[in-house]
Amino acid sequence: MAKMQPHEEEKKAREFDEIARTIFAPIYPILARIILGKIPIQQGICLDLGSGPGHFAIALSNQSNFLTVALDFSSPAQRIAGENIRTADLEKRVVPVQGDVHHLPFRDNSIDLVISRGSIFFWESPVDVFNEVHRILKPGCSSFIGGGFGTPELKAGILEKMQKRSGDFKESSGKRMSPENIERLSSALASSSAKKHRVERDDANLWFVMEKELS
């Protein structure tokens, strides 16, 4: 894939932010609530992989006492995330960081929770990222990585709106959530260094879950 020019990357990041703050806006608080309801802790350091404009990270910190690191490879996305974080008055709670999910800039056993919505479908090497996530998680802590729409009703509404905006959205979304692709990503998780892992799926959400084993 050819590298985008800076102006193209900026335009794409702005478009993604516009979609995230409008069409996708209702899902982030729901997804944050779902994840927070599955874990025993509500504070510490959370890492949002492929955070884009930071809306998921903001929602997570709004509903908990986590300090959330919003990591993305794109410089424009990080600048926009910073703008959104300031607008939400969360500069002390959400920190934008530029970085590669395949080489996470964090120490071993240093992160209490890892979340990610949507980025997994664009990873070059899922098994390498899962290994990195396992490395940085503290023992006994978890990661929730995947894609979700919150509820079946929200999913239906978003698919309809996005299809009108981009005529191939349902097709591309269907490919990402196809049994073949889910099996590919499940195999990557199973091939990683994580010993405790599972796939959670319902009518609206898909999570590849890892729990770091206790030492």
PDB file of C-alpha atoms in Angstrom:
ATOM      1  CA  MET A   1       0.000   0.000   0.000  1.00  0.00           C
ATOM      2  CA  ALA A   2       1.412   3.374  -1.032  1.00  0.00           C
ATOM      3  CA  LYS A   3       2.151   5.817   1.767  1.00  0.00           C
ATOM      4  CA  MET A   4      -0.342   8.677   1.912  1.00  0.00           C
ATOM      5  CA  GLN A   5       0.817  12.233   1.431  1.00  0.00           C
ATOM      6  CA  PRO A   6       0.550  14.446   4.553  1.00  0.00           C
ATOM      7  CA  HIS A   7      -2.464  16.358   3.213  1.00  0.00           C
ATOM      8  CA  GLU A   8      -4.207  13.077   2.363  1.00  0.00           C
ATOM      9  CA  GLU A   9      -3.548  11.681   5.839  1.00  0.00           C
ATOM     10  CA  GLU A  10      -4.850  14.891   7.419  1.00  0.00           C
ATOM     11  CA  LYS A  11      -8.022  14.758   5.311  1.00  0.00           C
ATOM     12  CA  LYS A  12      -8.625  11.108   6.186  1.00  0.00           C
ATOM     13  CA  ALA A  13      -8.126  11.770   9.898  1.00  0.00           C
ATOM     14  CA  ARG A  14     -10.569  14.702   9.809  1.00  0.00           C
ATOM     15  CA  GLU A  15     -13.168  12.622   7.975  1.00  0.00           C
ATOM     16  CA  PHE A  16     -12.803   9.784  10.472  1.00  0.00           C
ATOM     17  CA  ASP A  17     -13.227  12.209  13.372  1.00  0.00           C
ATOM     18  CA  GLU A  18     -16.369  13.664  11.799  1.00  0.00           C
ATOM     19  CA  ILE A  19     -17.864  10.179  11.432  1.00  0.00           C
ATOM     20  CA  ALA A  20     -16.808   9.178  14.956  1.00  0.00           C
ATOM     21  CA  ARG A  21     -18.363  12.261  16.562  1.00  0.00           C
ATOM     22  CA  THR A  22     -21.653  11.887  14.652  1.00  0.00           C
ATOM     23  CA  ILE A  23     -22.655   8.485  13.264  1.00  0.00           C
ATOM     24  CA  PHE A  24     -20.592   6.383  15.685  1.00  0.00           C
ATOM     25  CA  ALA A  25     -20.894   8.695  18.717  1.00  0.00           C
ATOM     26  CA  PRO A  26     -23.574   6.672  20.598  1.00  0.00           C
ATOM     27  CA  ILE A  27     -21.547   3.457  20.690  1.00  0.00           C
ATOM     28  CA  TYR A  28     -18.451   4.554  22.619  1.00  0.00           C
ATOM     29  CA  PRO A  29     -20.083   5.045  26.049  1.00  0.00           C
ATOM     30  CA  ILE A  30     -21.906   1.729  25.644  1.00  0.00           C
ATOM     31  CA  LEU A  31     -18.751  -0.172  24.669  1.00  0.00           C
ATOM     32  CA  ALA A  32     -16.872   1.399  27.576  1.00  0.00           C
ATOM     33  CA  ARG A  33     -19.640   0.353  29.969  1.00  0.00           C
ATOM     34  CA  ILE A  34     -19.634  -3.205  28.583  1.00  0.00           C
ATOM     35  CA  ILE A  35     -15.887  -3.587  29.108  1.00  0.00           C
ATOM     36  CA  LEU A  36     -15.837  -1.943  32.531  1.00  0.00           C
ATOM     37  CA  GLY A  37     -18.586  -4.332  33.597  1.00  0.00           C
ATOM     38  CA  LYS A  38     -16.380  -7.321  32.770  1.00  0.00           C
ATOM     39  CA  ILE A  39     -13.327  -6.389  34.866  1.00  0.00           C
ATOM     40  CA  PRO A  40     -12.782  -6.111  38.638  1.00  0.00           C
ATOM     41  CA  ILE A  41     -10.792  -2.851  38.546  1.00  0.00           C
ATOM     42  CA  GLN A  42     -11.818   0.683  37.590  1.00  0.00           C
ATOM     43  CA  GLN A  43      -8.488   2.481  37.909  1.00  0.00           C
ATOM     44  CA  GLY A  44      -4.898   2.218  36.756  1.00  0.00           C
ATOM     45  CA  ILE A  45      -3.465   2.660  33.269  1.00  0.00           C
ATOM     46  CA  CYS A  46      -5.569   1.790  30.225  1.00  0.00           C
ATOM     47  CA  LEU A  47      -4.182   1.650  26.688  1.00  0.00           C
ATOM     48  CA  ASP A  48      -6.443   2.221  23.664  1.00  0.00           C
ATOM     49  CA  LEU A  49      -4.767   0.765  20.565  1.00  0.00           C
ATOM     50  CA  GLY A  50      -5.403   2.474  17.234  1.00  0.00           C
ATOM     51  CA  SER A  51      -7.381   5.135  19.050  1.00  0.00           C
ATOM     52  CA  GLY A  52      -7.779   7.489  16.091  1.00  0.00           C
ATOM     53  CA  PRO A  53      -9.464  10.703  17.282  1.00  0.00           C
ATOM     54  CA  GLY A  54      -9.722   9.337  20.822  1.00  0.00           C
ATOM     55  CA  HIS A  55     -13.469   9.012  21.361  1.00  0.00           C
ATOM     56  CA  PHE A  56     -13.302   5.479  22.828  1.00  0.00           C
ATOM     57  CA  ALA A  57     -10.479   6.484  25.187  1.00  0.00           C
ATOM     58  CA  ILE A  58     -12.462   9.533  26.300  1.00  0.00           C
ATOM     59  CA  ALA A  59     -15.582   7.436  26.947  1.00  0.00           C
ATOM     60  CA  LEU A  60     -13.596   4.904  28.985  1.00  0.00           C
ATOM     61  CA  SER A  61     -12.020   7.563  31.185  1.00  0.00           C
ATOM     62  CA  ASN A  62     -15.348   9.358  31.616  1.00  0.00           C
ATOM     63  CA  GLN A  63     -16.821   6.219  33.179  1.00  0.00           C
ATOM     64  CA  SER A  64     -13.886   5.128  35.334  1.00  0.00           C
ATOM     65  CA  ASN A  65     -10.806   6.315  37.185  1.00  0.00           C
ATOM     66  CA  PHE A  66      -8.397   5.000  34.545  1.00  0.00           C
ATOM     67  CA  LEU A  67      -5.642   7.126  33.081  1.00  0.00           C
ATOM     68  CA  THR A  68      -6.011   6.233  29.407  1.00  0.00           C
ATOM     69  CA  VAL A  69      -3.251   6.348  26.806  1.00  0.00           C
ATOM     70  CA  ALA A  70      -4.678   6.902  23.316  1.00  0.00           C
ATOM     71  CA  LEU A  71      -2.128   5.382  20.925  1.00  0.00           C
ATOM     72  CA  ASP A  72      -2.232   5.758  17.160  1.00  0.00           C
ATOM     73  CA  PHE A  73       0.354   5.647  14.364  1.00  0.00           C
ATOM     74  CA  SER A  74      -1.087   8.689  12.568  1.00  0.00           C
ATOM     75  CA  SER A  75       0.242  12.133  13.506  1.00  0.00           C
ATOM     76  CA  PRO A  76      -2.936  13.909  12.314  1.00  0.00           C
ATOM     77  CA  ALA A  77      -5.087  11.481  14.302  1.00  0.00           C
ATOM     78  CA  GLN A  78      -3.057  12.236  17.417  1.00  0.00           C
ATOM     79  CA  ARG A  79      -3.410  15.986  16.937  1.00  0.00           C
ATOM     80  CA  ILE A  80      -7.172  15.604  16.546  1.00  0.00           C
ATOM     81  CA  ALA A  81      -7.305  13.333  19.602  1.00  0.00           C
ATOM     82  CA  GLY A  82      -5.539  16.068  21.548  1.00  0.00           C
ATOM     83  CA  GLU A  83      -8.182  18.573  20.439  1.00  0.00           C
ATOM     84  CA  ASN A  84     -10.992  16.231  21.482  1.00  0.00           C
ATOM     85  CA  ILE A  85      -9.352  15.509  24.828  1.00  0.00           C
ATOM     86  CA  ARG A  86      -9.043  19.239  25.570  1.00  0.00           C
ATOM     87  CA  THR A  87     -12.671  19.797  24.564  1.00  0.00           C
ATOM     88  CA  ALA A  88     -13.685  17.031  26.988  1.00  0.00           C
ATOM     89  CA  ASP A  89     -11.529  18.658  29.699  1.00  0.00           C
ATOM     90  CA  LEU A  90      -9.652  15.395  30.198  1.00  0.00           C
ATOM     91  CA  GLU A  91      -6.041  16.474  29.617  1.00  0.00           C
ATOM     92  CA  LYS A  92      -5.027  14.940  32.951  1.00  0.00           C
ATOM     93  CA  ARG A  93      -6.892  11.688  32.291  1.00  0.00           C
ATOM     94  CA  VAL A  94      -6.344  10.885  28.590  1.00  0.00           C
ATOM     95  CA  VAL A  95      -2.919  11.152  26.954  1.00  0.00           C
ATOM     96  CA  PRO A  96      -2.416  10.933  23.159  1.00  0.00           C
ATOM     97  CA  VAL A  97       0.717   9.027  22.127  1.00  0.00           C
ATOM     98  CA  GLN A  98       2.003   8.284  18.639  1.00  0.00           C
ATOM     99  CA  GLY A  99       3.204   4.710  18.230  1.00  0.00           C
ATOM    100  CA  ASP A 100       3.073   1.428  16.344  1.00  0.00           C
ATOM    101  CA  VAL A 101       0.855  -1.328  17.744  1.00  0.00           C
ATOM    102  CA  HIS A 102       3.471  -3.873  16.623  1.00  0.00           C
ATOM    103  CA  HIS A 103       6.134  -2.251  18.845  1.00  0.00           C
ATOM    104  CA  LEU A 104       4.416  -0.826  21.896  1.00  0.00           C
ATOM    105  CA  PRO A 105       6.486   1.788  23.784  1.00  0.00           C
ATOM    106  CA  PHE A 106       5.702   0.441  27.253  1.00  0.00           C
ATOM    107  CA  ARG A 107       7.522  -1.649  29.832  1.00  0.00           C
ATOM    108  CA  ASP A 108       6.687  -5.281  30.540  1.00  0.00           C
ATOM    109  CA  ASN A 109       3.843  -5.801  33.031  1.00  0.00           C
ATOM    110  CA  SER A 110       2.938  -2.100  33.155  1.00  0.00           C
ATOM    111  CA  ILE A 111      -0.631  -1.765  31.797  1.00  0.00           C
ATOM    112  CA  ASP A 112      -3.858  -2.570  33.672  1.00  0.00           C
ATOM    113  CA  LEU A 113      -6.264  -2.705  30.711  1.00  0.00           C
ATOM    114  CA  VAL A 114      -5.933  -2.736  26.910  1.00  0.00           C
ATOM    115  CA  ILE A 115      -8.870  -1.827  24.681  1.00  0.00           C
ATOM    116  CA  SER A 116      -9.250  -1.382  20.942  1.00  0.00           C
ATOM    117  CA  ARG A 117     -12.178  -0.969  18.600  1.00  0.00           C
ATOM    118  CA  GLY A 118     -11.691  -1.460  14.872  1.00  0.00           C
ATOM    119  CA  SER A 119      -7.910  -1.335  14.547  1.00  0.00           C
ATOM    120  CA  ILE A 120      -7.376  -5.106  14.618  1.00  0.00           C
ATOM    121  CA  PHE A 121      -8.719  -5.452  11.079  1.00  0.00           C
ATOM    122  CA  PHE A 122      -5.824  -3.347   9.791  1.00  0.00           C
ATOM    123  CA  TRP A 123      -2.907  -4.894  11.695  1.00  0.00           C
ATOM    124  CA  GLU A 124      -0.129  -6.230   9.480  1.00  0.00           C
ATOM    125  CA  SER A 125       0.719  -9.024  11.930  1.00  0.00           C
ATOM    126  CA  PRO A 126      -2.012  -9.747  14.502  1.00  0.00           C
ATOM    127  CA  VAL A 127       0.045 -12.374  16.336  1.00  0.00           C
ATOM    128  CA  ASP A 128       2.869  -9.863  16.882  1.00  0.00           C
ATOM    129  CA  VAL A 129       0.434  -7.322  18.315  1.00  0.00           C
ATOM    130  CA  PHE A 130      -1.163  -9.910  20.589  1.00  0.00           C
ATOM    131  CA  ASN A 131       2.330 -10.810  21.819  1.00  0.00           C
ATOM    132  CA  GLU A 132       3.033  -7.146  22.553  1.00  0.00           C
ATOM    133  CA  VAL A 133      -0.265  -6.768  24.403  1.00  0.00           C
ATOM    134  CA  HIS A 134       0.517  -9.849  26.480  1.00  0.00           C
ATOM    135  CA  ARG A 135       3.979  -8.468  27.253  1.00  0.00           C
ATOM    136  CA  ILE A 136       2.791  -5.113  28.596  1.00  0.00           C
ATOM    137  CA  LEU A 137      -0.269  -6.323  30.535  1.00  0.00           C
ATOM    138  CA  LYS A 138       0.120  -6.719  34.264  1.00  0.00           C
ATOM    139  CA  PRO A 139      -0.489 -10.271  35.545  1.00  0.00           C
ATOM    140  CA  GLY A 140      -4.194 -10.822  36.131  1.00  0.00           C
ATOM    141  CA  CYS A 141      -5.190  -7.956  33.843  1.00  0.00           C
ATOM    142  CA  SER A 142      -7.115  -8.140  30.570  1.00  0.00           C
ATOM    143  CA  SER A 143      -7.414  -6.829  27.040  1.00  0.00           C
ATOM    144  CA  PHE A 144     -10.568  -6.419  24.939  1.00  0.00           C
ATOM    145  CA  ILE A 145      -9.752  -6.009  21.261  1.00  0.00           C
ATOM    146  CA  GLY A 146     -12.154  -6.221  18.355  1.00  0.00           C
ATOM    147  CA  GLY A 147     -15.093  -4.439  16.850  1.00  0.00           C
ATOM    148  CA  GLY A 148     -18.485  -3.587  18.178  1.00  0.00           C
ATOM    149  CA  PHE A 149     -21.565  -1.426  17.759  1.00  0.00           C
ATOM    150  CA  GLY A 150     -22.944  -1.638  21.295  1.00  0.00           C
ATOM    151  CA  THR A 151     -26.455  -2.915  20.554  1.00  0.00           C
ATOM    152  CA  PRO A 152     -28.146  -4.569  17.551  1.00  0.00           C
ATOM    153  CA  GLU A 153     -30.291  -1.453  17.103  1.00  0.00           C
ATOM    154  CA  LEU A 154     -27.279   0.855  16.978  1.00  0.00           C
ATOM    155  CA  LYS A 155     -25.523  -1.536  14.617  1.00  0.00           C
ATOM    156  CA  ALA A 156     -28.444  -1.514  12.185  1.00  0.00           C
ATOM    157  CA  GLY A 157     -28.665   2.265  12.271  1.00  0.00           C
ATOM    158  CA  ILE A 158     -24.943   2.788  11.766  1.00  0.00           C
ATOM    159  CA  LEU A 159     -24.753   0.305   8.903  1.00  0.00           C
ATOM    160  CA  GLU A 160     -27.628   2.083   7.169  1.00  0.00           C
ATOM    161  CA  LYS A 161     -26.126   5.555   7.617  1.00  0.00           C
ATOM    162  CA  MET A 162     -22.648   4.450   6.567  1.00  0.00           C
ATOM    163  CA  GLN A 163     -24.013   2.623   3.533  1.00  0.00           C
ATOM    164  CA  LYS A 164     -25.618   5.873   2.372  1.00  0.00           C
ATOM    165  CA  ARG A 165     -22.337   7.681   2.934  1.00  0.00           C
ATOM    166  CA  SER A 166     -20.158   4.996   1.352  1.00  0.00           C
ATOM    167  CA  GLY A 167     -21.883   2.531  -0.955  1.00  0.00           C
ATOM    168  CA  ASP A 168     -19.573  -0.379  -0.130  1.00  0.00           C
ATOM    169  CA  PHE A 169     -19.590  -0.071   3.679  1.00  0.00           C
ATOM    170  CA  LYS A 170     -21.828  -3.073   4.348  1.00  0.00           C
ATOM    171  CA  GLU A 171     -19.690  -5.211   2.044  1.00  0.00           C
ATOM    172  CA  SER A 172     -16.395  -4.157   3.626  1.00  0.00           C
ATOM    173  CA  SER A 173     -17.825  -4.511   7.137  1.00  0.00           C
ATOM    174  CA  GLY A 174     -19.136  -7.953   6.221  1.00  0.00           C
ATOM    175  CA  LYS A 175     -15.682  -9.042   5.080  1.00  0.00           C
ATOM    176  CA  ARG A 176     -14.076  -7.844   8.313  1.00  0.00           C
ATOM    177  CA  MET A 177     -16.648  -9.743  10.373  1.00  0.00           C
ATOM    178  CA  SER A 178     -16.773 -12.822   8.142  1.00  0.00           C
ATOM    179  CA  PRO A 179     -16.298 -16.290   9.685  1.00  0.00           C
ATOM    180  CA  GLU A 180     -13.049 -16.658   7.723  1.00  0.00           C
ATOM    181  CA  ASN A 181     -11.584 -13.420   9.046  1.00  0.00           C
ATOM    182  CA  ILE A 182     -12.707 -14.099  12.595  1.00  0.00           C
ATOM    183  CA  GLU A 183     -11.079 -17.531  12.390  1.00  0.00           C
ATOM    184  CA  ARG A 184      -7.867 -15.934  11.080  1.00  0.00           C
ATOM    185  CA  LEU A 185      -7.739 -13.518  14.002  1.00  0.00           C
ATOM    186  CA  SER A 186      -8.749 -16.215  16.497  1.00  0.00           C
ATOM    187  CA  SER A 187      -5.866 -18.356  15.257  1.00  0.00           C
ATOM    188  CA  ALA A 188      -3.477 -15.438  15.702  1.00  0.00           C
ATOM    189  CA  LEU A 189      -4.631 -15.006  19.300  1.00  0.00           C
ATOM    190  CA  ALA A 190      -4.260 -18.740  19.946  1.00  0.00           C
ATOM    191  CA  SER A 191      -0.754 -18.655  18.431  1.00  0.00           C
ATOM    192  CA  SER A 192       0.347 -15.773  20.644  1.00  0.00           C
ATOM    193  CA  SER A 193       2.099 -15.989  23.996  1.00  0.00           C
ATOM    194  CA  ALA A 194      -1.225 -15.588  25.822  1.00  0.00           C
ATOM    195  CA  LYS A 195      -2.287 -18.746  27.629  1.00  0.00           C
ATOM    196  CA  LYS A 196      -5.715 -17.473  28.746  1.00  0.00           C
ATOM    197  CA  HIS A 197      -7.784 -16.157  25.862  1.00  0.00           C
ATOM    198  CA  ARG A 198     -11.247 -16.381  24.350  1.00  0.00           C
ATOM    199  CA  VAL A 199     -13.488 -14.872  21.690  1.00  0.00           C
ATOM    200  CA  GLU A 200     -16.707 -13.173  22.802  1.00  0.00           C
ATOM    201  CA  ARG A 201     -19.338 -12.515  20.153  1.00  0.00           C
ATOM    202  CA  ASP A 202     -22.983 -11.469  20.105  1.00  0.00           C
ATOM    203  CA  ASP A 203     -25.316  -9.828  17.593  1.00  0.00           C
ATOM    204  CA  ALA A 204     -23.552  -6.464  17.857  1.00  0.00           C
ATOM    205  CA  ASN A 205     -20.056  -7.000  19.243  1.00  0.00           C
ATOM    206  CA  LEU A 206     -16.889  -9.024  18.773  1.00  0.00           C
ATOM    207  CA  TRP A 207     -14.030  -9.131  21.279  1.00  0.00           C
ATOM    208  CA  PHE A 208     -10.775 -11.055  21.279  1.00  0.00           C
ATOM    209  CA  VAL A 209     -10.107 -11.270  24.998  1.00  0.00           C
ATOM    210  CA  MET A 210      -6.804 -11.983  26.698  1.00  0.00           C
ATOM    211  CA  GLU A 211      -6.106 -12.313  30.413  1.00  0.00           C
ATOM    212  CA  LYS A 212      -2.480 -12.187  31.513  1.00  0.00           C
ATOM    213  CA  GLU A 213      -1.773 -15.212  33.665  1.00  0.00           C
ATOM    214  CA  LEU A 214      -0.622 -14.641  37.247  1.00  0.00           C
ATOM    215  CA  SER A 215       3.079 -15.155  37.818  1.00  0.00           C
TER     216      SER A 215
END
